[in-house]
Amino acid sequence: TALDVTVQKEIIRLLNDLKNEYGMSLLFISHDLGLVSEIVDDVAVMYKGTIVEQGKVTAVFRHPKHPYTKGLLACRPQAGKRLKKLPTIDEFMKTYDSKATFDEKALLVDPLERKKEHEHLYARQPVLNINNLEKKFALNKTLFGKARRFVHAVDNVSFEVFPGETLGLVGESGCGKTTLGRSILRLIEPDEGKIYYDKNDVLSLNHQSLKKARRQLNIVFQDPYSSLNPRLSIGHAIMEPMIVHDLHKNNKERKRKAIELLEKVGLEADHFYRYPHEFSGGQRQRIVIARTLSLRPKFIICDEAVSALDVSVQAKVLNLLNDLKKEFGFTYIFISHDLSVVRFMSDRIMVMKDGKIVESGDADEIYEHPKTAYTKNLIESIPVGV
């Protein structure tokens, strides 16, 4: 589930080879129907403990009958289409219950409208400038602690991010995406280069100034469970950054704000006193997003924020991130190994390999006309379904 697309493709090939070599039967359980289509002969779709549809994979995927199957197939970003928002399972079930039809055409983005938005977006001054950033790690050391060899996790990287933009950062696991994201926030200290946020030199900030800057610059991590303290209720987890940064008058006001944020991300007020283990993965990611919003940041790095979520929950979280961007005017760097998801979210895309940016440009242009063999391989590895 959480593997990058090229490794995922190799695992599927290995499973198919083993199945053929040993004459195995295989029961393959997944939420990703594109992936399922590449390995199975027959498929059964399960909803609320019941098999709602089953048959040959080609028949079920090409002519789905149950709205839940239709929803699963539709809620993943698809090639050749740019939608304003992703369809969700709930919407398909509502149309089924009301005997209405789901109109996907109404969700399509108008290319001319997108072009005008980009002209306005890129006429402004960048809010983030990265110049010749480098970060290397020692692979092995001598007896006296001197490094013999280094790996360049971030190798002479330069780029800009504009206010209100979503910049996608994509590449295989180990390419340096996460190191780059954390270096920008100085969660990892870079070795060389410059970082300017809103014309301020981030690398020259002292501890107190950096703490203040982190109210504006924040991050949503990949694993929502390890991002939350299991001993704290989720309400107190959301209040904690407000207390650290001395936001709002008192805890009563902070609690009111925390409940407001919970409701903003689609949870309920009475969830305030519950603990992380009581929530699903998608709900925990919403809680982490609410905690990020508690500092009222302007710039957010989403580091593989949806990679481990099932496709129906992933669609809800991606739609939520876009809705919050419109409401609060956020700027995002959206990091993922899934190019189809990055394309849906992003205005521009940067492709990273071995610590370097190997290709960058408009998200649709990169996806439809990749220039490097590496980018082409990433796109070809995406499961597309039957």
CSV table of C-alpha atoms in Angstrom, one decimal:
chain,number,residue,atom,x,y,z
A,1,THR,CA,0.0,0.0,0.0
A,2,ALA,CA,2.6,2.6,1.0
A,3,LEU,CA,5.3,1.5,-1.5
A,4,ASP,CA,6.3,3.8,-4.3
A,5,VAL,CA,4.9,2.9,-7.7
A,6,THR,CA,8.1,1.4,-9.2
A,7,VAL,CA,8.8,-0.9,-6.2
A,8,GLN,CA,5.1,-1.8,-6.2
A,9,LYS,CA,5.3,-2.9,-9.8
A,10,GLU,CA,8.3,-5.1,-9.0
A,11,ILE,CA,6.5,-6.7,-6.1
A,12,ILE,CA,3.4,-7.4,-8.3
A,13,ARG,CA,5.7,-9.0,-11.0
A,14,LEU,CA,7.4,-11.1,-8.3
A,15,LEU,CA,4.0,-12.4,-7.0
A,16,ASN,CA,2.9,-13.2,-10.5
A,17,ASP,CA,6.1,-15.1,-11.3
A,18,LEU,CA,5.9,-17.1,-8.0
A,19,LYS,CA,2.3,-17.9,-8.6
A,20,ASN,CA,3.1,-19.3,-12.1
A,21,GLU,CA,6.3,-21.1,-11.0
A,22,TYR,CA,4.6,-22.9,-8.0
A,23,GLY,CA,1.1,-23.2,-9.3
A,24,MET,CA,-0.2,-21.2,-6.3
A,25,SER,CA,-3.6,-19.8,-5.6
A,26,LEU,CA,-3.5,-16.2,-4.3
A,27,LEU,CA,-6.0,-14.2,-2.3
A,28,PHE,CA,-5.0,-10.5,-2.8
A,29,ILE,CA,-6.6,-8.0,-0.4
A,30,SER,CA,-6.3,-4.3,-1.3
A,31,HIS,CA,-8.3,-1.0,-1.6
A,32,ASP,CA,-6.5,0.0,-4.8
A,33,LEU,CA,-8.5,-1.3,-7.7
A,34,GLY,CA,-5.9,-0.3,-10.3
A,35,LEU,CA,-3.4,-2.5,-8.5
A,36,VAL,CA,-5.9,-5.3,-8.1
A,37,SER,CA,-6.5,-5.4,-11.8
A,38,GLU,CA,-2.9,-6.2,-12.5
A,39,ILE,CA,-2.7,-9.4,-10.5
A,40,VAL,CA,-6.2,-11.0,-10.1
A,41,ASP,CA,-8.5,-13.1,-12.4
A,42,ASP,CA,-11.6,-12.7,-10.3
A,43,VAL,CA,-12.6,-9.9,-7.9
A,44,ALA,CA,-15.1,-9.6,-5.0
A,45,VAL,CA,-16.0,-6.1,-3.8
A,46,MET,CA,-16.8,-5.9,-0.1
A,47,TYR,CA,-18.9,-3.2,1.6
A,48,LYS,CA,-20.0,-3.2,5.3
A,49,GLY,CA,-19.2,-6.8,5.7
A,50,THR,CA,-21.0,-8.0,2.6
A,51,ILE,CA,-19.9,-9.0,-0.9
A,52,VAL,CA,-21.8,-6.5,-3.0
A,53,GLU,CA,-20.3,-7.5,-6.4
A,54,GLN,CA,-18.1,-10.2,-7.8
A,55,GLY,CA,-17.0,-11.7,-11.1
A,56,LYS,CA,-14.2,-11.6,-13.7
A,57,VAL,CA,-12.0,-8.6,-13.1
A,58,THR,CA,-12.5,-7.2,-16.6
A,59,ALA,CA,-16.3,-7.5,-16.3
A,60,VAL,CA,-16.6,-5.9,-12.9
A,61,PHE,CA,-14.2,-3.0,-13.6
A,62,ARG,CA,-15.5,-2.2,-17.1
A,63,HIS,CA,-19.2,-2.5,-16.2
A,64,PRO,CA,-19.6,-2.0,-12.4
A,65,LYS,CA,-23.1,-2.4,-11.2
A,66,HIS,CA,-23.0,-1.5,-7.5
A,67,PRO,CA,-22.5,2.3,-6.6
A,68,TYR,CA,-19.8,1.3,-4.1
A,69,THR,CA,-17.7,-0.3,-6.9
A,70,LYS,CA,-18.3,2.7,-9.1
A,71,GLY,CA,-17.2,5.0,-6.3
A,72,LEU,CA,-14.0,3.0,-5.7
A,73,LEU,CA,-13.1,3.2,-9.3
A,74,ALA,CA,-13.9,6.9,-9.6
A,75,CYS,CA,-12.3,8.3,-6.4
A,76,ARG,CA,-8.7,7.7,-7.5
A,77,PRO,CA,-7.1,10.5,-9.7
A,78,GLN,CA,-7.4,9.3,-13.3
A,79,ALA,CA,-5.2,9.8,-16.4
A,80,GLY,CA,-6.5,12.2,-19.0
A,81,LYS,CA,-8.8,14.0,-16.6
A,82,ARG,CA,-8.3,17.1,-14.3
A,83,LEU,CA,-11.1,17.4,-11.8
A,84,LYS,CA,-11.9,20.2,-9.4
A,85,LYS,CA,-12.5,17.7,-6.7
A,86,LEU,CA,-12.4,13.9,-6.5
A,87,PRO,CA,-15.6,11.9,-6.3
A,88,THR,CA,-16.1,10.1,-3.0
A,89,ILE,CA,-17.9,6.9,-2.0
A,90,ASP,CA,-20.4,8.9,0.0
A,91,GLU,CA,-21.5,10.8,-3.1
A,92,PHE,CA,-22.0,7.6,-5.1
A,93,MET,CA,-24.0,6.0,-2.3
A,94,LYS,CA,-26.2,9.2,-2.0
A,95,THR,CA,-27.0,9.2,-5.7
A,96,TYR,CA,-27.8,5.5,-5.4
A,97,ASP,CA,-30.2,6.0,-2.5
A,98,SER,CA,-31.9,8.9,-4.3
A,99,LYS,CA,-32.0,7.2,-7.6
A,100,ALA,CA,-30.1,10.1,-9.1
A,101,THR,CA,-27.1,9.9,-11.5
A,102,PHE,CA,-23.6,11.1,-10.7
A,103,ASP,CA,-22.4,13.9,-13.0
A,104,GLU,CA,-18.6,13.7,-13.3
A,105,LYS,CA,-18.6,16.2,-16.2
A,106,ALA,CA,-19.6,19.0,-13.7
A,107,LEU,CA,-16.3,18.4,-11.9
A,108,LEU,CA,-14.0,18.8,-14.9
A,109,VAL,CA,-11.6,21.8,-14.8
A,110,ASP,CA,-11.9,24.3,-17.6
A,111,PRO,CA,-8.3,24.5,-19.2
A,112,LEU,CA,-8.8,28.3,-20.0
A,113,GLU,CA,-9.9,29.0,-16.5
A,114,ARG,CA,-6.8,27.1,-15.1
A,115,LYS,CA,-4.6,29.1,-17.5
A,116,LYS,CA,-6.0,32.4,-16.2
A,117,GLU,CA,-5.5,31.4,-12.6
A,118,HIS,CA,-1.9,30.5,-13.3
A,119,GLU,CA,-1.2,33.8,-15.1
A,120,HIS,CA,-2.4,35.6,-11.9
A,121,LEU,CA,-0.5,33.1,-9.6
A,122,TYR,CA,2.9,33.4,-11.3
A,123,ALA,CA,2.7,37.2,-11.7
A,124,ARG,CA,3.5,37.5,-8.0
A,125,GLN,CA,6.8,37.4,-6.2
A,126,PRO,CA,7.9,34.0,-4.9
A,127,VAL,CA,7.2,33.4,-1.1
A,128,LEU,CA,10.0,30.7,-0.9
A,129,ASN,CA,13.4,30.7,-2.6
A,130,ILE,CA,15.7,27.7,-2.3
A,131,ASN,CA,19.3,28.3,-3.7
A,132,ASN,CA,21.8,25.5,-4.1
A,133,LEU,CA,20.6,23.5,-1.1
A,134,GLU,CA,22.7,20.5,-0.1
A,135,LYS,CA,22.4,17.9,2.6
A,136,LYS,CA,24.7,14.8,2.8
A,137,PHE,CA,24.9,11.9,5.3
A,138,ALA,CA,27.9,9.8,6.2
A,139,LEU,CA,27.5,6.2,5.0
A,140,ASN,CA,30.4,4.8,7.1
A,141,LYS,CA,33.0,6.2,9.5
A,142,THR,CA,36.6,5.4,10.5
A,143,LEU,CA,37.6,4.3,14.0
A,144,PHE,CA,38.0,8.0,14.9
A,145,GLY,CA,34.6,9.1,13.6
A,146,LYS,CA,35.7,10.5,10.3
A,147,ALA,CA,33.4,9.8,7.4
A,148,ARG,CA,34.7,7.6,4.6
A,149,ARG,CA,31.8,8.1,2.1
A,150,PHE,CA,28.8,10.3,1.9
A,151,VAL,CA,25.4,10.1,0.2
A,152,HIS,CA,24.0,13.4,-1.2
A,153,ALA,CA,20.4,13.2,-0.1
A,154,VAL,CA,19.8,16.8,-1.4
A,155,ASP,CA,22.3,17.7,-4.1
A,156,ASN,CA,22.5,21.4,-5.2
A,157,VAL,CA,18.7,22.0,-5.4
A,158,SER,CA,17.3,25.3,-6.4
A,159,PHE,CA,13.6,26.3,-6.9
A,160,GLU,CA,10.9,28.9,-6.1
A,161,VAL,CA,7.4,28.5,-4.6
A,162,PHE,CA,4.7,31.2,-5.3
A,163,PRO,CA,2.1,32.3,-2.8
A,164,GLY,CA,-1.1,30.3,-3.2
A,165,GLU,CA,0.7,27.6,-5.3
A,166,THR,CA,0.7,23.9,-4.7
A,167,LEU,CA,4.2,22.6,-5.8
A,168,GLY,CA,4.3,18.8,-6.2
A,169,LEU,CA,7.5,17.0,-5.4
A,170,VAL,CA,7.6,13.4,-6.7
A,171,GLY,CA,10.1,10.6,-6.8
A,172,GLU,CA,10.9,7.1,-5.6
A,173,SER,CA,11.6,6.3,-2.0
A,174,GLY,CA,15.1,7.3,-1.0
A,175,CYS,CA,15.4,10.1,-3.7
A,176,GLY,CA,15.6,12.9,-1.1
A,177,LYS,CA,12.1,14.3,-1.0
A,178,THR,CA,11.6,14.1,2.7
A,179,THR,CA,15.1,15.3,3.5
A,180,LEU,CA,14.4,18.3,1.3
A,181,GLY,CA,11.1,19.1,3.0
A,182,ARG,CA,12.6,18.8,6.5
A,183,SER,CA,15.6,20.8,5.5
A,184,ILE,CA,13.4,23.7,4.4
A,185,LEU,CA,11.9,23.8,8.0
A,186,ARG,CA,15.3,23.2,9.6
A,187,LEU,CA,14.1,20.0,11.2
A,188,ILE,CA,17.3,18.7,9.5
A,189,GLU,CA,20.1,21.3,9.2
A,190,PRO,CA,21.3,21.6,5.6
A,191,ASP,CA,25.1,21.7,4.9
A,192,GLU,CA,25.1,24.3,2.1
A,193,GLY,CA,22.8,26.7,0.4
A,194,LYS,CA,20.2,29.4,1.2
A,195,ILE,CA,16.5,29.3,2.2
A,196,TYR,CA,14.5,32.5,2.0
A,197,TYR,CA,11.0,32.6,3.2
A,198,ASP,CA,9.1,35.9,2.7
A,199,LYS,CA,12.6,37.4,2.0
A,200,ASN,CA,13.9,36.3,5.4
A,201,ASP,CA,17.1,34.1,5.5
A,202,VAL,CA,15.7,31.0,7.4
A,203,LEU,CA,19.2,29.5,7.9
A,204,SER,CA,20.4,32.6,9.8
A,205,LEU,CA,17.5,32.6,12.3
A,206,ASN,CA,18.4,32.0,16.0
A,207,HIS,CA,16.3,29.6,18.1
A,208,GLN,CA,13.7,32.2,19.2
A,209,SER,CA,13.3,33.6,15.7
A,210,LEU,CA,13.0,30.1,14.2
A,211,LYS,CA,10.3,29.2,16.7
A,212,LYS,CA,8.4,32.3,15.6
A,213,ALA,CA,8.9,31.4,11.9
A,214,ARG,CA,7.5,27.9,12.4
A,215,ARG,CA,4.1,29.5,13.1
A,216,GLN,CA,4.1,30.3,9.4
A,217,LEU,CA,5.9,27.2,8.1
A,218,ASN,CA,4.4,23.8,9.1
A,219,ILE,CA,4.3,20.2,8.1
A,220,VAL,CA,1.9,17.2,7.8
A,221,PHE,CA,3.8,14.0,8.3
A,222,GLN,CA,3.2,10.6,6.6
A,223,ASP,CA,2.3,8.6,9.6
A,224,PRO,CA,-0.5,10.2,11.6
A,225,TYR,CA,-0.4,7.7,14.4
A,226,SER,CA,3.3,8.4,15.3
A,227,SER,CA,2.6,12.1,14.8
A,228,LEU,CA,0.2,12.1,17.8
A,229,ASN,CA,1.1,11.5,21.5
A,230,PRO,CA,-1.0,8.4,22.5
A,231,ARG,CA,-1.2,9.8,26.1
A,232,LEU,CA,-2.9,13.0,25.0
A,233,SER,CA,-6.5,13.3,23.9
A,234,ILE,CA,-6.8,14.7,20.4
A,235,GLY,CA,-8.3,17.9,21.7
A,236,HIS,CA,-5.2,18.5,23.9
A,237,ALA,CA,-2.9,17.5,21.0
A,238,ILE,CA,-4.5,20.3,18.9
A,239,MET,CA,-4.2,22.8,21.8
A,240,GLU,CA,-0.6,22.0,22.6
A,241,PRO,CA,0.9,24.1,19.7
A,242,MET,CA,-1.3,27.0,20.7
A,243,ILE,CA,0.1,26.8,24.3
A,244,VAL,CA,3.7,26.6,23.1
A,245,HIS,CA,3.3,29.6,20.9
A,246,ASP,CA,1.1,31.5,23.4
A,247,LEU,CA,-1.9,31.8,21.1
A,248,HIS,CA,-5.3,33.0,22.4
A,249,LYS,CA,-6.1,34.3,25.9
A,250,ASN,CA,-6.6,31.1,27.9
A,251,ASN,CA,-7.3,27.4,27.7
A,252,LYS,CA,-11.0,28.0,27.4
A,253,GLU,CA,-10.5,30.0,24.3
A,254,ARG,CA,-8.0,27.4,23.0
A,255,LYS,CA,-10.5,24.6,23.6
A,256,ARG,CA,-13.1,26.5,21.6
A,257,LYS,CA,-10.7,26.9,18.8
A,258,ALA,CA,-9.7,23.2,18.9
A,259,ILE,CA,-13.3,22.1,18.6
A,260,GLU,CA,-13.8,24.6,15.7
A,261,LEU,CA,-10.9,23.0,13.9
A,262,LEU,CA,-12.1,19.5,14.5
A,263,GLU,CA,-15.4,20.4,12.9
A,264,LYS,CA,-13.6,22.2,10.1
A,265,VAL,CA,-11.8,18.9,9.1
A,266,GLY,CA,-15.0,16.9,9.3
A,267,LEU,CA,-14.9,15.5,12.8
A,268,GLU,CA,-17.2,16.2,15.8
A,269,ALA,CA,-17.0,18.3,19.0
A,270,ASP,CA,-17.4,15.3,21.2
A,271,HIS,CA,-14.2,13.8,19.7
A,272,PHE,CA,-12.2,16.3,21.7
A,273,TYR,CA,-11.7,13.9,24.7
A,274,ARG,CA,-11.0,10.8,22.7
A,275,TYR,CA,-7.5,9.3,22.1
A,276,PRO,CA,-5.6,8.6,18.8
A,277,HIS,CA,-6.1,4.8,19.0
A,278,GLU,CA,-9.9,5.3,18.9
A,279,PHE,CA,-9.7,6.7,15.3
A,280,SER,CA,-9.2,5.3,11.8
A,281,GLY,CA,-6.1,6.2,9.7
A,282,GLY,CA,-8.1,8.8,7.7
A,283,GLN,CA,-9.6,10.4,10.9
A,284,ARG,CA,-6.1,10.6,12.5
A,285,GLN,CA,-4.7,12.3,9.4
A,286,ARG,CA,-7.6,14.8,9.7
A,287,ILE,CA,-6.6,15.4,13.4
A,288,VAL,CA,-3.0,16.0,12.3
A,289,ILE,CA,-4.2,18.5,9.7
A,290,ALA,CA,-6.4,20.2,12.4
A,291,ARG,CA,-3.3,20.5,14.7
A,292,THR,CA,-1.3,22.0,11.8
A,293,LEU,CA,-4.1,24.6,11.3
A,294,SER,CA,-4.0,25.5,15.0
A,295,LEU,CA,-1.0,27.8,14.4
A,296,ARG,CA,-2.7,29.5,11.4
A,297,PRO,CA,0.3,28.8,9.1
A,298,LYS,CA,0.7,30.2,5.6
A,299,PHE,CA,3.0,27.6,4.2
A,300,ILE,CA,2.5,23.8,4.7
A,301,ILE,CA,4.6,20.9,3.6
A,302,CYS,CA,2.5,17.7,3.1
A,303,ASP,CA,5.1,14.8,3.3
A,304,GLU,CA,3.4,11.7,1.9
A,305,ALA,CA,0.3,12.8,3.8
A,306,VAL,CA,-2.1,10.3,2.0
A,307,SER,CA,0.2,7.5,0.9
A,308,ALA,CA,-1.0,4.9,3.4
A,309,LEU,CA,-4.7,5.7,3.2
A,310,ASP,CA,-7.2,3.7,1.2
A,311,VAL,CA,-8.4,5.4,-1.9
A,312,SER,CA,-11.8,6.5,-0.6
A,313,VAL,CA,-10.4,8.1,2.5
A,314,GLN,CA,-7.5,9.5,0.4
A,315,ALA,CA,-10.0,11.3,-1.9
A,316,LYS,CA,-11.7,12.9,1.2
A,317,VAL,CA,-8.3,14.1,2.6
A,318,LEU,CA,-7.1,15.5,-0.8
A,319,ASN,CA,-10.4,17.4,-1.2
A,320,LEU,CA,-10.1,18.7,2.3
A,321,LEU,CA,-6.6,20.0,1.7
A,322,ASN,CA,-7.8,21.8,-1.5
A,323,ASP,CA,-10.8,23.3,0.3
A,324,LEU,CA,-8.6,24.5,3.2
A,325,LYS,CA,-6.2,26.0,0.6
A,326,LYS,CA,-9.0,28.1,-0.9
A,327,GLU,CA,-10.4,29.1,2.4
A,328,PHE,CA,-7.2,30.1,4.2
A,329,GLY,CA,-5.0,30.9,1.1
A,330,PHE,CA,-2.4,28.3,1.9
A,331,THR,CA,0.8,27.6,-0.1
A,332,TYR,CA,1.7,23.9,-0.3
A,333,ILE,CA,4.6,21.7,-1.1
A,334,PHE,CA,3.0,18.3,-1.7
A,335,ILE,CA,5.4,15.4,-1.5
A,336,SER,CA,4.5,12.0,-2.8
A,337,HIS,CA,5.7,9.0,-4.8
A,338,ASP,CA,2.3,8.8,-6.6
A,339,LEU,CA,2.4,11.0,-9.7
A,340,SER,CA,-1.3,10.7,-10.3
A,341,VAL,CA,-2.1,12.1,-6.9
A,342,VAL,CA,0.6,14.8,-7.2
A,343,ARG,CA,-0.8,15.8,-10.6
A,344,PHE,CA,-4.3,16.2,-9.2
A,345,MET,CA,-3.1,18.4,-6.3
A,346,SER,CA,-0.4,20.5,-8.0
A,347,ASP,CA,0.0,23.5,-10.2
A,348,ARG,CA,3.6,22.6,-10.9
A,349,ILE,CA,5.6,19.4,-10.4
A,350,MET,CA,9.3,18.8,-9.7
A,351,VAL,CA,10.6,15.3,-10.2
A,352,MET,CA,13.5,14.2,-7.9
A,353,LYS,CA,16.1,11.5,-8.4
A,354,ASP,CA,19.2,10.8,-6.4
A,355,GLY,CA,19.0,14.1,-4.6
A,356,LYS,CA,18.6,16.2,-7.8
A,357,ILE,CA,15.7,17.8,-9.5
A,358,VAL,CA,15.7,16.1,-12.9
A,359,GLU,CA,12.5,17.7,-14.4
A,360,SER,CA,10.1,20.4,-13.5
A,361,GLY,CA,7.2,22.3,-15.1
A,362,ASP,CA,3.4,22.5,-15.3
A,363,ALA,CA,1.7,19.5,-13.7
A,364,ASP,CA,-0.3,18.5,-16.7
A,365,GLU,CA,2.6,19.0,-19.1
A,366,ILE,CA,4.9,16.8,-17.0
A,367,TYR,CA,2.3,14.1,-16.7
A,368,GLU,CA,1.2,14.1,-20.4
A,369,HIS,CA,4.6,14.8,-22.0
A,370,PRO,CA,7.5,13.7,-19.7
A,371,LYS,CA,10.9,14.5,-20.9
A,372,THR,CA,13.2,12.2,-18.9
A,373,ALA,CA,13.2,8.4,-18.9
A,374,TYR,CA,12.9,8.4,-15.1
A,375,THR,CA,9.6,10.4,-15.2
A,376,LYS,CA,8.3,8.2,-18.0
A,377,ASN,CA,9.0,5.1,-15.8
A,378,LEU,CA,7.2,6.7,-12.8
A,379,ILE,CA,4.1,7.3,-15.0
A,380,GLU,CA,4.2,3.9,-16.7
A,381,SER,CA,4.4,2.2,-13.2
A,382,ILE,CA,1.1,3.7,-12.1
A,383,PRO,CA,-1.6,1.0,-12.1
A,384,VAL,CA,-4.3,2.2,-14.5
A,385,GLY,CA,-6.9,-0.6,-14.2
A,386,VAL,CA,-8.5,-2.7,-16.8
